[in-house]
CSV table of C-alpha atoms in Angstrom, one decimal:
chain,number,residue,atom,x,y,z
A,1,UNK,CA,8.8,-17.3,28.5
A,2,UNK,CA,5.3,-18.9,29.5
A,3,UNK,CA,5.0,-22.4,29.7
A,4,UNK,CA,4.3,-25.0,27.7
A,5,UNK,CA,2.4,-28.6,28.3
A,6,UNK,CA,3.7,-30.4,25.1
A,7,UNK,CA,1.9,-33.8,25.5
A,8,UNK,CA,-1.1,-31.7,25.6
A,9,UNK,CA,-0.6,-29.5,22.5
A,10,UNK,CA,0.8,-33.2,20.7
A,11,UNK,CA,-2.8,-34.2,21.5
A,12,UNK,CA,-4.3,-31.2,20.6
A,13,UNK,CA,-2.5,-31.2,17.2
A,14,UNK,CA,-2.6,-34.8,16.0
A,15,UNK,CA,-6.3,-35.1,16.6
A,16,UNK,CA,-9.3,-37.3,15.5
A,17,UNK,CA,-9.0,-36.4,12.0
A,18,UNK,CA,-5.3,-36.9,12.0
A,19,UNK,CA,-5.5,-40.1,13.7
A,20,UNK,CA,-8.0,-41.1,11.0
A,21,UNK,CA,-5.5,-40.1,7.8
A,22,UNK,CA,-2.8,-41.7,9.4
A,23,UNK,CA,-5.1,-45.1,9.9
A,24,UNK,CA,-5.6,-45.0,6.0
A,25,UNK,CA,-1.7,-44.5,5.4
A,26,UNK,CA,-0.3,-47.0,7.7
A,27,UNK,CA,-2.8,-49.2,8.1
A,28,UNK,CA,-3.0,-49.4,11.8
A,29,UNK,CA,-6.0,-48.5,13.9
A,30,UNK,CA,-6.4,-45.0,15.2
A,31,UNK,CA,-6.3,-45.9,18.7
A,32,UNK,CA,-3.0,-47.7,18.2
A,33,UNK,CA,-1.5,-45.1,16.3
A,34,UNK,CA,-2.8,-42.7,19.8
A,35,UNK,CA,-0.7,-44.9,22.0
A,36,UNK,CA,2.5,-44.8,19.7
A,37,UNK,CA,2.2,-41.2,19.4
A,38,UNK,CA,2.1,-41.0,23.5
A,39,UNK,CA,5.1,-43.0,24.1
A,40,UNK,CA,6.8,-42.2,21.5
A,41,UNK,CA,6.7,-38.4,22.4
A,42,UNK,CA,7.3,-39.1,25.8
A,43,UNK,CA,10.9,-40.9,25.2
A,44,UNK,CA,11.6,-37.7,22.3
A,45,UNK,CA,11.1,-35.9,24.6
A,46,UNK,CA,13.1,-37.2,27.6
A,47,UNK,CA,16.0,-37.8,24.6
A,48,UNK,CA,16.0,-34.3,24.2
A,49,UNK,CA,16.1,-33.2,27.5
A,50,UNK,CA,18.7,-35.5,28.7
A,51,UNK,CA,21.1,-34.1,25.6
A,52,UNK,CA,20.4,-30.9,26.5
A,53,UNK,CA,21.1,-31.4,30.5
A,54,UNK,CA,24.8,-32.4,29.1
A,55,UNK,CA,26.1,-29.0,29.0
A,56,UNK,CA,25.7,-25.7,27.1
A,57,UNK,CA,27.5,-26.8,24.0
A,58,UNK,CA,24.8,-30.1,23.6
A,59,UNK,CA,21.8,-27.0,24.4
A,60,UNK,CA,22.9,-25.1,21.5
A,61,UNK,CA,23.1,-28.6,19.2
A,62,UNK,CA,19.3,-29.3,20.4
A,63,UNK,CA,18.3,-25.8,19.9
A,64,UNK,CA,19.9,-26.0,16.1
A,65,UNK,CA,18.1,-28.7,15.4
A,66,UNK,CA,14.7,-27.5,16.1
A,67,UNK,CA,15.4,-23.9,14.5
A,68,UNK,CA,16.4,-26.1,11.3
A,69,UNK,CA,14.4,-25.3,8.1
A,70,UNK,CA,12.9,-28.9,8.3
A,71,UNK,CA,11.5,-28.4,11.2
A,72,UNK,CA,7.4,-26.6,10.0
A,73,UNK,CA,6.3,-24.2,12.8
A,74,UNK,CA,2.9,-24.1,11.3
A,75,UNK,CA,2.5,-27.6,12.0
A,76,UNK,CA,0.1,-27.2,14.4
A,77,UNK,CA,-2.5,-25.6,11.9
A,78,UNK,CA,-1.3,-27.3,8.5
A,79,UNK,CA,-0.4,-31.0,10.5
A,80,UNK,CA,-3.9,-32.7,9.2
A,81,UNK,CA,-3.0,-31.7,5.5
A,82,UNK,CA,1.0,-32.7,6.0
A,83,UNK,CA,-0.4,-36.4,6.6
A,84,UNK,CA,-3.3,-37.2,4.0
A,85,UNK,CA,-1.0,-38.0,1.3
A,86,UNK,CA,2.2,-40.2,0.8
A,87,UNK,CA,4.6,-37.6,-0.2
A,88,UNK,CA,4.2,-35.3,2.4
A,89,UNK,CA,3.6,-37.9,5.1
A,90,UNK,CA,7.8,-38.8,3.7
A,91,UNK,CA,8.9,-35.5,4.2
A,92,UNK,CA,7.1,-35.6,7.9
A,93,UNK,CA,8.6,-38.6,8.6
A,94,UNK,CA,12.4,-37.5,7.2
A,95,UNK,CA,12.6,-34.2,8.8
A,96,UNK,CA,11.4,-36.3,12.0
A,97,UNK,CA,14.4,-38.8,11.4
A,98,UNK,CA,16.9,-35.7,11.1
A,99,UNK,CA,15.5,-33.9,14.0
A,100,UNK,CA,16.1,-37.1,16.3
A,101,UNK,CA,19.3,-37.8,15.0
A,102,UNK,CA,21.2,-34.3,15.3
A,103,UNK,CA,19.2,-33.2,18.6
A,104,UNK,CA,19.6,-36.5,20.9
A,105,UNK,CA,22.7,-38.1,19.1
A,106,UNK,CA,20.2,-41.2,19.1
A,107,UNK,CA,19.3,-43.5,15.5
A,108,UNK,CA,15.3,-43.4,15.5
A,109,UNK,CA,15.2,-46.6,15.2
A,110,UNK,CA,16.4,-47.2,18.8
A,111,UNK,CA,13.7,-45.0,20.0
A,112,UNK,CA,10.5,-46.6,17.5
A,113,UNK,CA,11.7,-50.0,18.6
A,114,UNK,CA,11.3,-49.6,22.2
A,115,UNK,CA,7.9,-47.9,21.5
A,116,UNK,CA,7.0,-50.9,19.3
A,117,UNK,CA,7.3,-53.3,21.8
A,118,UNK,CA,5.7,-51.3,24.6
A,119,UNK,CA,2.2,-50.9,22.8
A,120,UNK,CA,2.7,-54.1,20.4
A,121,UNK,CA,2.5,-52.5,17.0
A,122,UNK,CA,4.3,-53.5,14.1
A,123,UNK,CA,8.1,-51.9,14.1
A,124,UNK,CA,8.2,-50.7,10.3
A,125,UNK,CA,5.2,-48.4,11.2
A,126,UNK,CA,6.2,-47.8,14.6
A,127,UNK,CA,9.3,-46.0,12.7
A,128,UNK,CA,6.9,-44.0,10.5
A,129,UNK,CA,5.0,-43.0,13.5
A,130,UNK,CA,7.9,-41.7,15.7
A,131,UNK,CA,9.4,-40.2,13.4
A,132,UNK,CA,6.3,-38.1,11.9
A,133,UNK,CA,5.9,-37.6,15.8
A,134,UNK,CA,9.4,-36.0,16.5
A,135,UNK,CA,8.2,-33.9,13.5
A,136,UNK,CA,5.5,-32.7,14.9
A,137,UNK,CA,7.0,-32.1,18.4
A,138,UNK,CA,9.6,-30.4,16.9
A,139,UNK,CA,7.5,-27.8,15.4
A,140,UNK,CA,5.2,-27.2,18.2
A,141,UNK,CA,8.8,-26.1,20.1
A,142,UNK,CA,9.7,-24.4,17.0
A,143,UNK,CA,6.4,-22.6,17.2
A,144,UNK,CA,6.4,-21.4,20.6
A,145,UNK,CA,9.8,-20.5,20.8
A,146,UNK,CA,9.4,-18.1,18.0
A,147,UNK,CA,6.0,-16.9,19.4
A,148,UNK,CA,7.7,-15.9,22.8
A,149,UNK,CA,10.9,-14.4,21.4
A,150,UNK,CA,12.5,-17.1,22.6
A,151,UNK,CA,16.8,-18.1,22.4
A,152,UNK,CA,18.4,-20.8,23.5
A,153,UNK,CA,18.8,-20.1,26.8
A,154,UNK,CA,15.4,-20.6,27.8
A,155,UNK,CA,15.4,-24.4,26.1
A,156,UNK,CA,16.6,-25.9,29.4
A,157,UNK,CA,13.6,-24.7,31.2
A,158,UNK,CA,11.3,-25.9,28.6
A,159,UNK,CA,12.1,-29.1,28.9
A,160,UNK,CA,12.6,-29.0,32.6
A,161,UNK,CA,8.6,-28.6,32.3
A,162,UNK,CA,7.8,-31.4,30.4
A,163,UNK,CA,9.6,-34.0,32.7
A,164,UNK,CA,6.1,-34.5,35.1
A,165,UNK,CA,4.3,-34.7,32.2
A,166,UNK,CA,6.8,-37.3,30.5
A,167,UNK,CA,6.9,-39.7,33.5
A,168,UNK,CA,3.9,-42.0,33.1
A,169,UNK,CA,5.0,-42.7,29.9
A,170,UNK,CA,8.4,-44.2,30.9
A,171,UNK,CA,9.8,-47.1,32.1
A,172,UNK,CA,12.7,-48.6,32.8
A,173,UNK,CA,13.5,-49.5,29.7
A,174,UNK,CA,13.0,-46.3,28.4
A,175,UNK,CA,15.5,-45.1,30.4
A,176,UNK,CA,18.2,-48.1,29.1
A,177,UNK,CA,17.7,-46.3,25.8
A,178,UNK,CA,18.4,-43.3,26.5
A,179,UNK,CA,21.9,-44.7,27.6
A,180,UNK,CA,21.6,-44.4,31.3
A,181,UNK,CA,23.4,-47.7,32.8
A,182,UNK,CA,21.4,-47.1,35.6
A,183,UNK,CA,18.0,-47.3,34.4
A,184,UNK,CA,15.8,-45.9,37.1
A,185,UNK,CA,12.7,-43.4,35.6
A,186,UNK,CA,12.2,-41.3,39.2
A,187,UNK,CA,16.4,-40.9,39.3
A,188,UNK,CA,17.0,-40.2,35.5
A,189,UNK,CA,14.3,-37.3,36.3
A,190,UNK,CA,15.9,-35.8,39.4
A,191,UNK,CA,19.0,-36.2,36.9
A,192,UNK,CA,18.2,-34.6,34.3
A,193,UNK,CA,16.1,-31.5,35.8
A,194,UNK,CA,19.0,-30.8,38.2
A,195,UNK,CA,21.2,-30.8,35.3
A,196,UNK,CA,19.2,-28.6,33.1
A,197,UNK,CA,18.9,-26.3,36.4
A,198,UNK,CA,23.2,-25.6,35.9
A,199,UNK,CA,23.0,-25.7,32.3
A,200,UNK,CA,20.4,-22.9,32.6
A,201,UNK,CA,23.0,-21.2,34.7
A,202,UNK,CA,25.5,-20.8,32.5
A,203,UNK,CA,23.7,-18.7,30.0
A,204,UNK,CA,22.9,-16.2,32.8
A,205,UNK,CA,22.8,-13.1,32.6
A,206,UNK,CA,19.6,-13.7,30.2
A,207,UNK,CA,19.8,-11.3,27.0
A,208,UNK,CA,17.2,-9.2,26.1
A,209,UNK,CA,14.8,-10.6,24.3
A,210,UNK,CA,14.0,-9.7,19.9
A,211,UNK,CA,12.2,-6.1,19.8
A,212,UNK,CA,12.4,-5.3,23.5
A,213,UNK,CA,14.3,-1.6,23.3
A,214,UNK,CA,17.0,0.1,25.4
A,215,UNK,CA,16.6,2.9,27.8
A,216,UNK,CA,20.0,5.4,28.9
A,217,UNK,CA,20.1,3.6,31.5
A,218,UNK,CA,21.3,0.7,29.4
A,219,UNK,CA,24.3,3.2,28.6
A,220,UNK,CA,26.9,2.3,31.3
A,221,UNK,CA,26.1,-1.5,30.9
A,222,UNK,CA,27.0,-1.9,27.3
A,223,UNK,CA,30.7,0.2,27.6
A,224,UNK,CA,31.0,-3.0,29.8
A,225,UNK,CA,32.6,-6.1,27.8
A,226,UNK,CA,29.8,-8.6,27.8
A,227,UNK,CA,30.3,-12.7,27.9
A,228,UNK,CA,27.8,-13.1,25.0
A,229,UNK,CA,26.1,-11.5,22.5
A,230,UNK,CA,22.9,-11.5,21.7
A,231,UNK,CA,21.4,-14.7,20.7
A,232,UNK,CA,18.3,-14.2,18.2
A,233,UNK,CA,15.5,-16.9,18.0
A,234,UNK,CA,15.9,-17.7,14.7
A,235,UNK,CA,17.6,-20.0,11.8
A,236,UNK,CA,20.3,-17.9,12.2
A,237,UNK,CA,21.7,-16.7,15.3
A,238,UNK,CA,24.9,-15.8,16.9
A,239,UNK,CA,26.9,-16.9,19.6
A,240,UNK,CA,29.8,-14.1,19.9
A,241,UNK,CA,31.3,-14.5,16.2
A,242,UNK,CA,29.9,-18.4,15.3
A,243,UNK,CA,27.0,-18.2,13.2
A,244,UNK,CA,24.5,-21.2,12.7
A,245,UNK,CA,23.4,-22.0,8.7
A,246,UNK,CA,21.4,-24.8,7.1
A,247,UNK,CA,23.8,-26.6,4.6
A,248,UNK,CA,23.9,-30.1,3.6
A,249,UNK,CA,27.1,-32.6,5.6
A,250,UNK,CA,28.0,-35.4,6.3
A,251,UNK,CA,27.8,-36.6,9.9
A,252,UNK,CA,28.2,-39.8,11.6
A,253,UNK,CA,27.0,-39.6,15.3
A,254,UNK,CA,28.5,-40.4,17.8
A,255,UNK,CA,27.3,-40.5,21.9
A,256,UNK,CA,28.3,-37.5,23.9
A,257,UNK,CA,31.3,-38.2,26.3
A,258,UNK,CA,29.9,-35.9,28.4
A,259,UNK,CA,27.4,-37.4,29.4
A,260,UNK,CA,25.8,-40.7,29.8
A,261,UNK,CA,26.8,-43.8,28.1
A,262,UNK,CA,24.3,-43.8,24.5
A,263,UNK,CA,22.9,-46.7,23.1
A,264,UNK,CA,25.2,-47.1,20.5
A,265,UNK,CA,28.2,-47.2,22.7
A,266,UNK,CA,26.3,-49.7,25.7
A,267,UNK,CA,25.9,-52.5,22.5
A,268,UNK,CA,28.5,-52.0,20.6
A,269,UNK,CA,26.5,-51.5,17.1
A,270,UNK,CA,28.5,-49.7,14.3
A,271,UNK,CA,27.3,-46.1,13.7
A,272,UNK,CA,25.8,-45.7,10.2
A,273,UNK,CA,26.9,-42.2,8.2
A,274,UNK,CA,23.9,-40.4,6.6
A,275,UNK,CA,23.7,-36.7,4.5
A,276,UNK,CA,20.8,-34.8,6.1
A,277,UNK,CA,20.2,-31.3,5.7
A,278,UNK,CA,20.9,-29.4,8.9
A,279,UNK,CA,23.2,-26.4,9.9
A,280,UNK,CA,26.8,-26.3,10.4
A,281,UNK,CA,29.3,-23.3,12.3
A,282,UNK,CA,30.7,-21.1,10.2
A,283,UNK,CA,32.7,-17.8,11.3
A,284,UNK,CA,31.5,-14.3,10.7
């Protein structure tokens, strides 16, 4: 799968103009609403990473969450239309909500409150913004996952390559709400890309890809009982006999225990229950 830089295509998508239609909506300059969009991408992004460095099970939740029907992967070329009015800017900004909370295990809030403070913009629009971000980053993974024929075993790498790009963008504190007790941005990145390095390990041997074909020489192989089947990068894919749906649940979210301690768990805030529309495991 070829790389991707997604700071850069954040920038590249949410603009000038977008900038400008967001100024009118939420009343906050667009050089402001610039700086949320950088830090606040920055910490999605390390949020997502660190979930998915947890293990193979947590990749597969991430990767759910960003093949969910919520998630537009024509953002790129519609985003400028998705925020000029009100309504869809509220759909942006729920389907960024959901994103965050199913794929880190992390309320938004936590995240756009962090942000707020670091650039000194309002919190209630700091919210909006991160969330409309997550949205937007969601889709441009979305995007190029489906463009290279992407499956979920190639999301560890991805991320792997956005943690140098990510770094400036962190701090400390960044890192104490992501859950790390130890809140250190140079070890939580040696962390997490060394994790994401096993997790990548334990989808090997990689599958072939959608539409690549099969020669005789493929004959022998498949008589051979394989680990996995074929994982299709899609809404839908399968995982031996587990398929993944979009239905509407209930979830209340809860930290990994795998891995490190969440925010929720450090401060000992009660976890809220929402109804979101995301996918659930159902048996063939």
């Amino acid at each position: 799968m070829k790389r991707i830089n997604l700071s850069a295509a954040l920038r590249a998508c949410a603009d000038d103009v977008v900038h400008q239609k967001l100024a009118q909506q939420v009343g906050l300059p667009p050089h402001a609403i610039e700086q949320v969009f950088a830090s606040s991408a920055a910490i999605l992004i390390a949020a997502l990473a660190a979930r998915a460095a947890e293990g193979r099970d947590e990749t597969i939740a991430v990767f759910g969450a960003l093949m969910s029907r919520t998630i537009n992967p024509r953002i790129r070329d519609e985003c400028a239309t998705w925020v000029e009015s009100t309504g869809k800017l509220k759909e942006l900004e729920h389907a960024g909500f959901t994103l965050v909370a199913h794929a880190t295990g992390i309320d938004a809030t936590e995240l756009s409150d962090h942000v707020a403070a670091r650039v000194a913009v309002p919190a209630q629009a700091t919210c909006a913004l991160t969330c409309v971000c997550a949205a937007i980053v969601g889709g441009l993974i979305k995007h190029h996952m489906l463009i290279e024929q992407a499956d979920v075993s190639d999301l560890p790498g991805l991320f792997a390559g956005q943690l140098a790009t990510i770094a400036e963008h962190l701090n400390d504190d960044s890192i104490d709400v992501l859950g790390y007790l130890h809140a250190d941005v140079n070890a939580f990145l040696d962390q997490v890309s060394t994790r994401l390095t096993s997790v990548t390990a334990d989808f090997e041997p990689v599958r072939p890809r959608i539409g690549e074909g099969t020669t005789a020489i493929d004959a022998p192989a498949r008589s051979q009982p394989q680990p996995q089947s074929h994982i299709p990068a899609h809404n839908r894919y399968e995982i031996g006999k587990v398929f993944v749906n979009d239905i509407r649940f209930t979830s209340a979210m809860q930290p990994s225990q795998m891995g490190p301690v969440g925010p929720a768990a450090k401060r000992g805030k009660p976890t809220s229950r929402r109804t979101w529309k995301v996918f659930a495991l159902t048996t063939a």
